[in-house]
Every structure is written in C-alpha cells, then in structure tokens.
C-alpha cells in the first residue's frame, strides 16, 4: 500500500496537471479567438489599408495585441508587426499574389497566448505576363524622376501603359504625361521636387497599368533617396597655377554641396588615365609636365551620409589644357627621320667602302705571310717577328714535320738544306 501510495501520488499529480493544462488550453482557445472581418481597401495607388475587428469575449486581464505578416507569392517579407491598432498600412505590388495574415496575441499573467492566423489575399488581376517589366526610376538632381520599363512579353504591341505616381503630401495620385518610346522601351519623366527644408523624403509609389482589364498592373514603392542621380558637372575653369593645374566645375544647384563628392579623371598624352577623389567642386593637380596636354573629366557621386544611392552622374564633357607637340610636325618627323637615317647610312656605306680602300690597304693574309716566312725566313727575319711569336706553335709543328721528313729522307741533311731545296 505504501509503495502503491508513493507511486500513486505523483501519477495523480501528473494526471491533474495534464487536466489543468487541458483546461488552460481550452480556456486559452476560448478567450483568444482570432480577429474577425479581415478586409483591405486601397487608400492610394499602391497602398493598402488592412482592417479587422477585435476578437470577442476577451478577458479583461488580457493585454491584447495583433501580430501580422505579409507574404508575396507565398514568401514571407519578414515584415512582422506586433501592434494594438486594428489596421495596418502596407505597400502592394499588384503583379504578384499578396497575402496578409493576422492573429490576436494576449499577454495575460505570465504566459503569452495567441489565436490562430486569419488570412486574406489580393490576387493579381489581368493576364499573366502583361505587366510592365524592368521598371526602374532615377531621380535626376532632386528635380525630376525618370522611369523606364519594357512591355510584358504577353502584352500586345500597341499596349498603352500609363504611369501614375503618388507620395505622402500629394492629395491625389498624378499621371505622368511626358512619355517617350525608344527601341521598345518606355520612358516617362515627371517633376519631383520637395522644399529645401524637407528633413526627409516620403517614399514614392509608381503604378504602371493600362486602361484595359487585361493588362496586369504593377506597383513599386521606393525611398527616393536611393534613386538620386546628381546632375552632370561642367568644367568651368582650367588653368595653370604654379607648377600645377587648377580646375573647377559647376555644382549641382539642388543637392547640398556637403552631400556630394567628385571623381576627377585625367590623362596626359598617351599615359594611362588617373582618377582622384575630391570633396569639393575644385581640384589641383601638382607638378604637371608643362609641355604636354592634359584632358579632364569630372563626375559627381552622392554621399552615403545623405543618400543611399549608387547612381553617379554622367562624366562631364572633356576639357583640355596645354598643347601636344604639333601632330602634323610629328608626322613629318616620323616619316623624315627614318628616311634621312636610311639615306645617310647608304651614302656613308658607299663612302666608307671608298675610304677603306684609301685609308686601309688590304691587310696581308697571315697565311701568305707564313708562307713567305717559311719560304724566305732568313731574308726578312725582323718583319715577321710578330708573326713568328703569334704562330710559334704552328711553326714548331711545321718544324717537327720537317725534321721527321728529313729523318726519313736524308738523315744527314740539315734543316736549312731541305728548306732551300
Ligand atoms: C471588404 O470590404 C469591401 C468594401 O470595402 C466589402 O464590399 C467586402 O464585402 C468586404 N469583404 C469582407 C469579407 O468583409
Ligand atoms: C484604415 O482603416 C481603418 C478602419 O476603417 C481606419 O480607422 C484608419 O484610419 C485607416 N487608415 C488610414 C491610414 O487610412
Ligand atoms: C461571448 O460571451 C457571451 C456571454 O458570455 C456568449 O453569449 C457569446 O456566445 C460569446 N461569444 C463568443 C464568440 O464566444
Ligand atoms: C510570473 O512571473 C513572476 C516573476 O516573473 C513569478 O514570480 C510568478 O511565479 C509567475 N507566475 C506564474 C503563474 O507563473
Ligand atoms: C504568357 O502567356 C503564356 C500562355 O498563356 C504563359 O504560359 C506564359 O507563362 C506567359 N508569360 C508570362 C511571363 O507569364
Ligand atoms: C493605344 O493608343 C493608340 C493611340 O492612342 C490606339 O490607336 C491604340 O488602339 C491603343 N492601344 C490599345 C491596346 O488600346
Ligand atoms: C520630357 O522629358 C524629357 C526627358 O526625358 C525632358 O528633356 C523634357 O523637358 C520633358 N518635357 C516636359 C514638357 O516635361
């Protein structure tokens, strides 16, 4: 009994705990129903207001919040939010299925409980493959936005895409009117300026659609500071200062000076191009070669402190200082110098031949000398002294041969006798 009791107590306890858990779980489900009446409405061209009603019969101890998330084509956008309000504003893309899900979460006592998810979605409208593709916009010098796109592959060739844009501050969306089409690519530009004092810029939404229901609309919402492209600078001053070159170029006019840096590219004659980074709208190149031509180009880059944009301006027009040696004169030199050299070489060679004959009479052949030496050794011993020294070994060999010959033929006869024969 005791043993049984000692076993029975924990078992009962566990069973009780399990039951308690069941009760809590059941109670949790009861007190945490999901939000109801989830719905959405467009409040702007690319902006949705997702709305829902609170769950009913929430216990007063519950600190109720809503957790919501967005999925595009079933992929979570990792934009989970946990808030008390009964709506959520999000951007939309329109050419893909956008799903929104929300649940109630309750922080009562220590445990956090939540309901199941409720979902709704905005399905894409129109024929697949008709939406504009490759939509990209660039904000030129904080003055105008230029957007480009191509027609979808399934869109008919006469599709008339229309661009609408909106940002917080515009009462109603506007239509872009300045269209152009080139090489099957569409373009539209619209003015976009904000007061200089603006501390930040609102996100801008661009919608491209067609009046027909067949063409699928497409929406893009971007932070305009990521699209900033500075105006192309113009070199306004280029002069020699001391031993260097000083150059100055135009400023953006609309982008604050402290928000731009510059890149100066220059080359000198055929030398490789050099690039320097500059913080202001002027630069000095020290110690230049005064006898050669320098060519400069400048472009502006937005600074990361101000704009998270990767767009540099275009390179400015080239501007040069200094003179290259006259190219016509160069050409003349290139042609004439080798010509002169060739002609004078030929003349020189001819003259040399003659001079050689005049100045250096033919050098006697050593063999001739040898022959003569051995032939007339006693006649002219002085003149061959050198030859003798140089050919001493040869001479020795010859003498040996001669001696052996003498030995074989006439052992008694002398060297001189034989040679004289
Ligand atoms: C969503 O709201 C629209 C009006 O904005 C309404 O016509 C529609 O019935 C609502 N849908 C649901 C499921 O409540
Ligand atoms: C979104 O809809 C809710 C409910 O209709 C409303 O209270 C809220 O003001 C709307 N939000 C915006 C930004 O329009
Ligand atoms: C909320 O509670 C009331 C009374 O307590 C009950 O009549 C009603 O059915 C409950 N509603 C839900 C959705 O549970
Ligand atoms: C709740 O948390 C507090 C401290 O965090 C703890 O003392 C208390 O026992 C917890 N209550 C329950 C029911 O878990
Ligand atoms: C274009 O239409 C064809 C036929 O309806 C479809 O199979 C294809 O996926 C569409 N293209 C795109 C990019 O959706
Ligand atoms: C596009 O506009 C042109 C001229 O306005 C018109 O002729 C053409 O039918 C339009 N295309 C479509 C698909 O409506
Ligand atoms: C239209 O856009 C081009 C740039 O694409 C611009 O040069 C031209 O001034 C604009 N015209 C009007 C009327 O805005």
Coordinates of C-alpha atoms and ligand atoms in Angstrom, one line a residue:
X1 CA 0.0 0.0 0.0
X2 CA 2.7 2.3 0.9
X3 CA 4.6 1.6 -2.2
X4 CA 1.5 1.9 -4.2
X5 CA 0.7 5.1 -2.5
X6 CA 4.1 6.5 -3.1
X7 CA 3.6 5.6 -6.8
X8 CA 0.0 6.7 -6.9
X9 CA 0.6 10.3 -5.7
X10 CA 2.9 11.5 -8.4
X11 CA 0.7 9.8 -11.0
X12 CA -2.4 11.5 -9.8
X13 CA -0.5 14.7 -9.6
X14 CA 0.6 14.3 -13.3
X15 CA -2.9 13.5 -14.4
X16 CA -4.1 16.5 -12.5
X17 CA -1.5 18.7 -14.2
X18 CA -2.4 17.3 -17.6
X19 CA -6.1 18.1 -16.9
X20 CA -5.1 21.6 -15.8
X21 CA -3.2 22.0 -19.0
X22 CA -6.2 20.9 -21.0
X23 CA -8.4 23.3 -19.1
X24 CA -5.9 26.2 -19.6
X25 CA -5.5 25.3 -23.3
X26 CA -9.3 25.1 -23.7
X27 CA -9.7 28.3 -21.8
X28 CA -6.9 29.9 -23.9
X29 CA -8.8 29.0 -27.1
X30 CA -12.0 30.3 -25.6
X31 CA -10.5 33.6 -24.5
X32 CA -8.4 34.1 -27.6
X33 CA -10.5 33.9 -30.7
X34 CA -8.8 35.3 -33.9
X35 CA -9.6 38.8 -35.2
X36 CA -12.7 39.0 -37.3
X37 CA -13.8 40.6 -40.6
X38 CA -10.3 40.9 -42.0
X39 CA -10.5 43.0 -45.2
X40 CA -8.5 45.5 -47.1
X41 CA -9.0 48.6 -49.1
X42 CA -6.8 50.8 -51.4
X43 CA -6.1 54.1 -49.8
X44 CA -3.6 55.1 -52.6
X45 CA -2.5 53.6 -55.9
X46 CA 0.0 51.3 -54.3
X47 CA -1.1 51.4 -50.6
X48 CA -3.5 49.1 -48.8
X49 CA -5.2 49.5 -45.5
X50 CA -5.8 46.1 -44.0
X51 CA -8.5 46.2 -41.4
X52 CA -10.0 43.8 -38.9
X53 CA -12.3 43.7 -35.9
X54 CA -11.2 42.6 -32.4
X55 CA -12.0 39.1 -31.2
X56 CA -15.0 38.9 -28.9
X57 CA -15.1 37.9 -25.2
X58 CA -11.5 38.8 -24.4
X59 CA -10.8 38.6 -20.6
X60 CA -10.1 41.9 -19.0
X61 CA -6.7 40.6 -17.8
X62 CA -5.5 40.2 -21.4
X63 CA -3.2 42.7 -22.9
X64 CA -4.4 42.3 -26.5
X65 CA -2.1 42.9 -29.5
X66 CA -2.2 41.9 -33.1
X67 CA 0.6 40.2 -34.9
X68 CA 0.6 40.5 -38.6
X69 CA 2.8 39.4 -41.5
X70 CA 3.0 39.8 -45.3
X71 CA 3.7 37.1 -47.9
X72 CA 4.3 37.8 -51.6
X73 CA 3.9 34.7 -53.8
X74 CA 3.9 32.7 -50.5
X75 CA 7.2 34.1 -49.5
X76 CA 7.4 35.9 -46.1
X77 CA 8.6 39.5 -46.4
X78 CA 9.8 39.5 -42.8
X79 CA 7.7 42.5 -42.0
X80 CA 6.1 41.1 -38.9
X81 CA 4.5 43.7 -36.7
X82 CA 3.0 43.5 -33.3
X83 CA 0.7 46.3 -32.5
X84 CA -2.6 47.3 -30.8
X85 CA -4.2 49.1 -33.7
X86 CA -7.0 47.4 -35.8
X87 CA -5.5 48.2 -39.2
X88 CA -2.1 48.1 -40.9
X89 CA -1.0 50.1 -43.9
X90 CA 1.3 48.3 -46.4
X91 CA 2.6 48.8 -49.9
X92 CA 1.4 46.4 -52.6
X93 CA 3.0 45.1 -55.8
X94 CA -0.2 44.1 -57.7
X95 CA 1.6 41.8 -60.2
X96 CA 2.0 39.1 -57.6
X97 CA -0.3 37.5 -55.1
X98 CA -0.1 39.4 -51.8
X99 CA -1.2 37.6 -48.7
X100 CA -1.9 39.2 -45.3
X101 CA -2.2 37.3 -42.1
X102 CA -3.1 38.4 -38.6
X103 CA -3.7 36.9 -35.2
X104 CA -4.5 38.0 -31.7
X105 CA -2.0 37.7 -29.0
X106 CA -2.7 38.0 -25.4
X107 CA -0.2 38.7 -22.6
X108 CA -2.2 37.6 -19.5
X109 CA -0.4 36.8 -16.2
X110 CA 3.0 35.5 -17.3
X111 CA 2.1 33.5 -20.4
X112 CA 1.7 34.8 -23.9
X113 CA -1.1 33.2 -25.7
X114 CA -2.2 33.6 -29.3
X115 CA -5.1 32.8 -31.6
X116 CA -4.8 31.0 -35.0
X117 CA -4.0 33.1 -38.0
X118 CA -6.6 34.6 -40.2
X119 CA -5.6 35.4 -43.8
X120 CA -6.8 37.3 -46.8
X121 CA -5.1 38.0 -50.1
X122 CA -5.0 40.3 -53.0
X123 CA -4.8 38.2 -56.1
X124 CA -3.1 39.7 -59.2
X125 CA -5.5 40.9 -61.9
X126 CA -5.1 40.7 -65.6
X127 CA -3.3 38.2 -67.9
X128 CA 0.0 36.8 -66.7
X129 CA 3.0 38.2 -68.5
X130 CA 1.3 41.5 -69.5
X131 CA 2.7 43.6 -66.6
X132 CA 5.4 46.1 -67.4
X133 CA 8.9 44.6 -66.6
X134 CA 12.2 46.1 -65.6
X135 CA 10.6 49.1 -64.0
X136 CA 13.4 51.4 -62.8
X137 CA 13.3 55.1 -61.8
X138 CA 16.1 57.6 -61.3
X139 CA 15.7 60.9 -59.5
X140 CA 17.8 63.4 -61.5
X141 CA 19.4 66.0 -59.4
X142 CA 16.4 66.1 -57.0
X143 CA 14.5 67.7 -59.9
X144 CA 12.7 65.1 -61.9
X145 CA 12.1 61.4 -61.9
X146 CA 12.7 59.4 -65.0
X147 CA 11.2 55.9 -65.1
X148 CA 11.8 53.3 -67.7
X149 CA 10.2 49.9 -68.3
X150 CA 9.6 47.4 -71.0
X151 CA 6.3 45.8 -72.1
X152 CA 5.5 42.4 -70.7
X153 CA 6.1 39.5 -73.1
X154 CA 2.4 38.7 -73.3
X155 CA 1.2 42.3 -73.8
X156 CA 0.1 43.3 -77.3
X157 CA 2.5 45.6 -79.1
X158 CA 0.1 48.5 -79.0
X159 CA -0.4 48.4 -75.2
X160 CA -0.6 51.9 -73.9
X161 CA 0.9 51.8 -70.4
X162 CA 0.2 54.7 -68.2
X163 CA 2.4 55.7 -65.2
X164 CA 0.8 57.1 -62.0
X165 CA 2.7 58.3 -59.0
X166 CA 2.0 59.3 -55.5
X167 CA 3.8 60.2 -52.3
X168 CA 2.7 61.4 -48.9
X169 CA 1.9 65.1 -49.4
X170 CA 0.1 64.7 -52.7
X171 CA -3.7 64.8 -52.2
X172 CA -4.3 62.5 -55.2
X173 CA -2.1 60.4 -57.4
X174 CA -0.8 62.1 -60.6
X175 CA -0.4 60.8 -64.1
X176 CA 2.9 61.2 -65.9
X177 CA 2.4 62.9 -69.2
X178 CA 5.9 63.1 -70.7
X179 CA 6.2 59.7 -72.4
X180 CA 8.6 58.5 -75.0
X181 CA 9.2 55.2 -76.5
X182 CA 12.6 54.1 -77.9
X183 CA 13.6 50.6 -79.1
X184 CA 10.6 49.0 -77.5
X185 CA 11.4 50.6 -74.1
X186 CA 9.1 53.1 -72.4
X187 CA 10.1 56.2 -70.6
X188 CA 8.3 58.8 -68.7
X189 CA 9.6 61.8 -66.8
X190 CA 7.8 63.9 -64.2
X191 CA 8.9 66.8 -62.0
X192 CA 9.6 65.8 -58.4
X193 CA 10.8 68.5 -56.0
X194 CA 10.5 69.0 -52.3
X195 CA 11.1 72.1 -50.3
X196 CA 14.8 72.5 -49.5
X197 CA 13.9 72.4 -45.8
X198 CA 12.4 68.9 -46.1
X199 CA 14.1 66.8 -43.4
X200 CA 13.4 63.6 -45.2
X201 CA 11.6 62.5 -48.3
X202 CA 8.5 60.3 -48.3
X203 CA 8.5 57.0 -50.1
X204 CA 7.3 57.4 -53.7
X205 CA 4.9 54.9 -55.3
X206 CA 4.8 54.3 -59.0
X207 CA 2.0 52.4 -60.7
X208 CA 2.1 51.3 -64.3
X209 CA -1.1 50.0 -65.8
X210 CA -3.4 50.1 -68.8
X211 CA -7.0 51.1 -69.0
X212 CA -8.0 47.6 -70.1
X213 CA -8.5 44.9 -67.5
X214 CA -6.3 42.6 -69.5
X215 CA -3.0 44.3 -68.7
X216 CA -1.7 43.4 -65.2
X217 CA -0.8 46.5 -63.2
X218 CA 2.5 46.7 -61.4
X219 CA 3.4 48.9 -58.4
X220 CA 6.8 49.9 -57.0
X221 CA 7.3 51.9 -53.8
X222 CA 10.8 53.3 -53.2
X223 CA 12.6 55.6 -50.9
X224 CA 13.6 58.3 -53.4
X225 CA 16.9 59.0 -51.7
X226 CA 18.1 55.6 -53.1
X227 CA 17.4 56.9 -56.6
X228 CA 19.3 60.2 -56.5
X229 CA 21.5 60.8 -59.5
X230 CA 23.4 64.1 -59.5
X231 CA 23.5 66.5 -62.5
X232 CA 26.5 66.1 -64.8
X233 CA 29.1 68.6 -63.7
X234 CA 30.6 71.1 -66.2
X235 CA 34.2 72.1 -66.0
X236 CA 34.2 75.9 -65.8
X237 CA 37.8 76.7 -65.0
X238 CA 41.0 75.1 -66.1
X239 CA 44.3 76.9 -65.6
X240 CA 48.0 76.6 -64.7
X241 CA 48.8 77.6 -61.2
X242 CA 52.4 77.5 -60.1
X243 CA 53.7 74.1 -61.5
X244 CA 50.2 72.5 -61.4
X245 CA 46.8 72.7 -62.9
X246 CA 43.8 74.1 -61.2
X247 CA 40.3 73.0 -62.3
X248 CA 36.8 73.9 -61.1
X249 CA 33.4 72.7 -62.1
X250 CA 29.8 73.5 -61.7
X251 CA 27.8 72.4 -58.6
X252 CA 24.5 70.6 -58.6
X253 CA 22.5 73.6 -57.6
X254 CA 19.8 71.5 -55.9
X255 CA 21.8 68.9 -54.0
X256 CA 23.6 70.4 -51.0
X257 CA 27.3 70.7 -51.5
X258 CA 28.1 68.6 -48.5
X259 CA 26.1 65.7 -49.9
X260 CA 28.3 65.2 -53.0
X261 CA 31.8 64.1 -53.7
X262 CA 33.5 64.1 -57.0
X263 CA 35.7 61.9 -59.1
X264 CA 38.3 63.6 -61.4
X265 CA 39.7 61.6 -64.3
X266 CA 42.6 62.9 -66.3
X267 CA 45.2 61.8 -68.7
X268 CA 48.3 63.3 -70.2
X269 CA 49.0 62.4 -73.8
X270 CA 49.1 58.6 -74.1
X271 CA 49.7 58.0 -70.4
X272 CA 47.2 55.9 -68.5
X273 CA 44.2 57.7 -67.0
X274 CA 44.4 58.7 -63.4
X275 CA 41.5 59.2 -61.0
X276 CA 41.3 61.3 -57.9
X277 CA 38.5 61.7 -55.3
X278 CA 37.6 65.2 -54.4
X279 CA 35.3 66.5 -51.7
X280 CA 34.7 70.0 -53.2
X281 CA 34.0 71.3 -56.7
X282 CA 37.6 72.1 -57.4
X283 CA 40.9 70.3 -57.6
X284 CA 44.6 71.0 -58.1
X285 CA 47.0 68.6 -59.9
X286 CA 50.6 69.5 -58.8
X287 CA 53.8 69.1 -60.7
X288 CA 52.5 68.7 -64.2
X289 CA 54.5 68.5 -67.4
X290 CA 54.2 71.9 -68.9
X291 CA 54.9 70.6 -72.4
X292 CA 52.0 68.2 -72.7
X293 CA 48.3 68.3 -73.0
X294 CA 46.1 67.2 -70.0
X295 CA 42.5 66.2 -70.5
X296 CA 40.0 66.2 -67.7
X297 CA 36.5 64.8 -66.9
X298 CA 34.5 65.0 -63.7
X299 CA 31.5 63.2 -62.3
X300 CA 29.6 63.7 -59.0
X301 CA 28.7 60.9 -56.5
X302 CA 26.0 61.2 -53.8
X303 CA 27.5 60.8 -50.3
X304 CA 26.2 58.0 -48.2
X305 CA 25.6 60.3 -45.3
X306 CA 22.8 62.0 -47.3
X307 CA 21.6 59.5 -49.9
X308 CA 21.9 55.8 -50.1
X309 CA 22.1 56.0 -53.8
X310 CA 24.5 54.2 -56.1
X311 CA 23.9 56.4 -59.1
X312 CA 26.8 58.6 -60.1
X313 CA 26.3 61.5 -62.5
X314 CA 27.5 61.1 -66.1
X315 CA 31.1 62.1 -66.8
X316 CA 31.4 65.7 -67.7
X317 CA 32.5 66.7 -71.2
X318 CA 36.2 66.5 -71.7
X319 CA 38.2 69.7 -71.2
X320 CA 41.9 70.0 -72.0
X321 CA 44.8 72.3 -71.2
X322 CA 48.3 72.5 -72.8
X323 CA 49.4 71.7 -76.3
X324 CA 50.6 68.5 -77.6
X325 CA 53.6 68.9 -80.0
X326 CA 52.0 69.8 -83.4
X327 CA 50.7 66.4 -84.7
X328 CA 51.5 67.4 -88.4
X329 CA 55.0 68.2 -87.3
X330 CA 55.1 64.9 -85.5
X331 CA 54.0 63.0 -88.6
X332 CA 56.7 64.8 -90.6
X333 CA 59.3 63.8 -88.1
X334 CA 58.1 60.2 -88.1
X335 CA 58.4 60.0 -91.9
X336 CA 61.5 62.0 -92.4
X337 CA 63.8 60.9 -89.6
X338 CA 64.0 57.2 -90.7
X339 CA 64.3 58.4 -94.3
X340 CA 67.2 60.7 -93.5
X341 CA 68.8 57.9 -91.5
X342 CA 68.5 55.4 -94.2
X343 CA 69.8 57.6 -97.0
X344 CA 72.7 58.8 -94.9
X345 CA 73.5 55.2 -93.9
X346 CA 73.6 54.2 -97.6
X347 CA 75.8 57.2 -98.5
X348 CA 78.0 56.5 -95.6
X349 CA 78.4 52.9 -96.5
X350 CA 79.4 53.8 -100.1
X351 CA 81.9 56.4 -98.8
X352 CA 83.2 54.0 -96.3
X353 CA 83.9 51.4 -98.9
X354 CA 86.0 54.0 -100.8
X355 CA 87.6 55.4 -97.7
X356 CA 88.5 51.9 -96.6
X357 CA 90.3 51.3 -99.8
X358 CA 92.1 54.6 -99.5
X359 CA 93.0 54.6 -95.8
X360 CA 93.4 50.9 -95.1
X361 CA 95.1 49.0 -97.8
X362 CA 94.2 45.3 -97.8
X363 CA 95.5 43.6 -94.7
X364 CA 98.0 40.9 -95.7
X365 CA 96.8 37.4 -95.3
X366 CA 98.6 35.7 -92.4
X367 CA 98.8 32.6 -94.4
X368 CA 100.6 34.4 -97.1
X369 CA 102.9 35.8 -94.5
X370 CA 103.5 32.4 -93.1
X371 CA 104.2 31.0 -96.5
X372 CA 106.6 33.9 -97.1
X373 CA 108.1 33.5 -93.7
X374 CA 108.9 29.9 -94.1
X375 CA 109.9 30.5 -97.7
X376 CA 112.1 33.5 -97.0
X377 CA 112.8 33.1 -93.3
X378 CA 116.4 34.2 -93.5
X379 CA 115.7 37.0 -95.9
X380 CA 113.5 39.1 -93.7
X381 CA 113.6 38.0 -90.1
X382 CA 112.6 41.3 -88.5
X383 CA 109.3 41.9 -90.3
X384 CA 108.0 38.5 -89.2
X385 CA 108.9 38.7 -85.6
X386 CA 105.4 39.3 -84.6
X387 CA 104.1 36.6 -86.9
X388 CA 106.7 34.3 -85.5
X389 CA 105.5 34.9 -82.0
X390 CA 101.9 34.5 -82.8
X391 CA 102.4 31.4 -84.8
X392 CA 105.1 29.9 -82.7
X393 CA 103.2 26.7 -82.1
X394 CA 102.3 26.3 -85.8
X395 CA 105.9 26.9 -86.6
X396 CA 107.0 24.2 -84.1
X397 CA 104.7 21.7 -85.6
X398 CA 105.8 22.5 -89.1
X399 CA 109.5 22.2 -87.9
X400 CA 108.8 18.9 -86.4
X401 CA 107.2 17.6 -89.6
X402 CA 110.1 18.9 -91.5
X403 CA 112.6 17.3 -89.1
X404 CA 110.8 13.9 -89.4
X405 CA 110.8 14.3 -93.1
X406 CA 114.4 15.0 -93.0
X407 CA 115.0 12.0 -90.8
X408 CA 113.2 9.7 -93.2
X409 CA 114.6 11.0 -96.4
X410 CA 118.1 12.1 -95.6
X411 CA 119.1 11.6 -92.0
X412 CA 122.3 13.6 -92.5
X413 CA 120.9 16.6 -94.3
X414 CA 120.2 19.8 -92.3
X415 CA 117.0 21.7 -91.8
X416 CA 118.2 24.7 -93.9
X417 CA 119.3 22.4 -96.6
X418 CA 115.9 20.9 -97.0
X419 CA 114.1 24.1 -96.9
X420 CA 116.4 25.6 -99.5
X421 CA 115.6 22.8 -101.9
Ligands
LIG1 C1 -14.4 44.0 -47.7 O1 -14.8 45.4 -47.9 C2 -15.5 45.6 -49.1 C3 -15.7 47.1 -49.1 O2 -14.6 47.8 -48.8 C4 -16.8 44.9 -49.0 O3 -17.5 45.1 -50.2 C5 -16.5 43.4 -48.8 O4 -17.7 42.7 -48.7 C6 -15.7 43.2 -47.6 N1 -15.3 41.8 -47.5 C7 -15.5 41.1 -46.4 C8 -15.1 39.7 -46.4 O5 -15.9 41.6 -45.4
LIG2 C1 -7.6 52.3 -42.2 O1 -8.9 51.8 -42.0 C2 -9.3 52.0 -40.6 C3 -10.6 51.4 -40.5 O2 -11.5 51.8 -41.5 C4 -9.3 53.5 -40.3 O3 -9.7 53.7 -38.9 C5 -7.9 54.0 -40.5 O4 -7.9 55.4 -40.3 C6 -7.5 53.7 -41.9 N1 -6.1 54.2 -42.0 C7 -5.7 55.0 -42.9 C8 -4.3 55.4 -42.9 O5 -6.5 55.5 -43.8
LIG3 C1 -19.1 35.7 -25.7 O1 -19.7 35.6 -24.4 C2 -21.1 35.6 -24.4 C3 -21.6 35.6 -23.0 O2 -20.6 35.3 -22.1 C4 -21.7 34.4 -25.2 O3 -23.1 34.5 -25.3 C5 -21.1 34.5 -26.6 O4 -21.5 33.4 -27.3 C6 -19.6 34.6 -26.6 N1 -19.1 34.8 -27.9 C7 -18.1 34.1 -28.4 C8 -17.7 34.4 -29.8 O5 -17.6 33.2 -27.8
LIG4 C1 5.0 35.1 -13.1 O1 6.3 35.6 -13.1 C2 6.8 36.0 -11.8 C3 8.1 36.6 -11.9 O2 8.5 36.8 -13.3 C4 6.8 34.8 -10.9 O3 7.2 35.2 -9.6 C5 5.5 34.2 -10.8 O4 5.5 33.0 -10.1 C6 5.0 33.9 -12.2 N1 3.6 33.3 -12.1 C7 3.2 32.3 -12.8 C8 1.8 31.9 -12.6 O5 3.9 31.6 -13.5
LIG5 C1 2.5 34.3 -71.4 O1 1.3 33.5 -71.7 C2 1.6 32.1 -71.8 C3 0.3 31.5 -72.3 O2 -0.8 32.0 -71.6 C4 2.0 31.6 -70.4 O3 2.3 30.2 -70.5 C5 3.3 32.4 -70.0 O4 3.7 32.0 -68.7 C6 3.0 33.9 -70.0 N1 4.2 34.6 -69.7 C7 4.5 35.1 -68.5 C8 5.8 35.8 -68.4 O5 3.7 35.0 -67.6
LIG6 C1 -3.1 52.8 -77.8 O1 -3.2 54.1 -78.2 C2 -3.3 54.2 -79.6 C3 -3.4 55.7 -80.0 O2 -4.0 56.4 -79.0 C4 -4.5 53.5 -80.1 O3 -4.6 53.5 -81.5 C5 -4.4 52.0 -79.7 O4 -5.5 51.3 -80.1 C6 -4.2 51.9 -78.2 N1 -4.0 50.6 -77.8 C7 -4.8 49.9 -77.0 C8 -4.4 48.5 -76.8 O5 -5.8 50.3 -76.6
LIG7 C1 10.1 65.4 -71.0 O1 11.2 64.6 -70.6 C2 12.4 64.9 -71.2 C3 13.4 64.0 -70.6 O2 13.1 62.6 -70.8 C4 12.8 66.4 -70.9 O3 14.0 66.7 -71.6 C5 11.7 67.3 -71.4 O4 12.0 68.6 -71.0 C6 10.4 66.9 -70.7 N1 9.3 67.7 -71.3 C7 8.4 68.2 -70.5 C8 7.3 69.0 -71.1 O5 8.4 68.0 -69.3

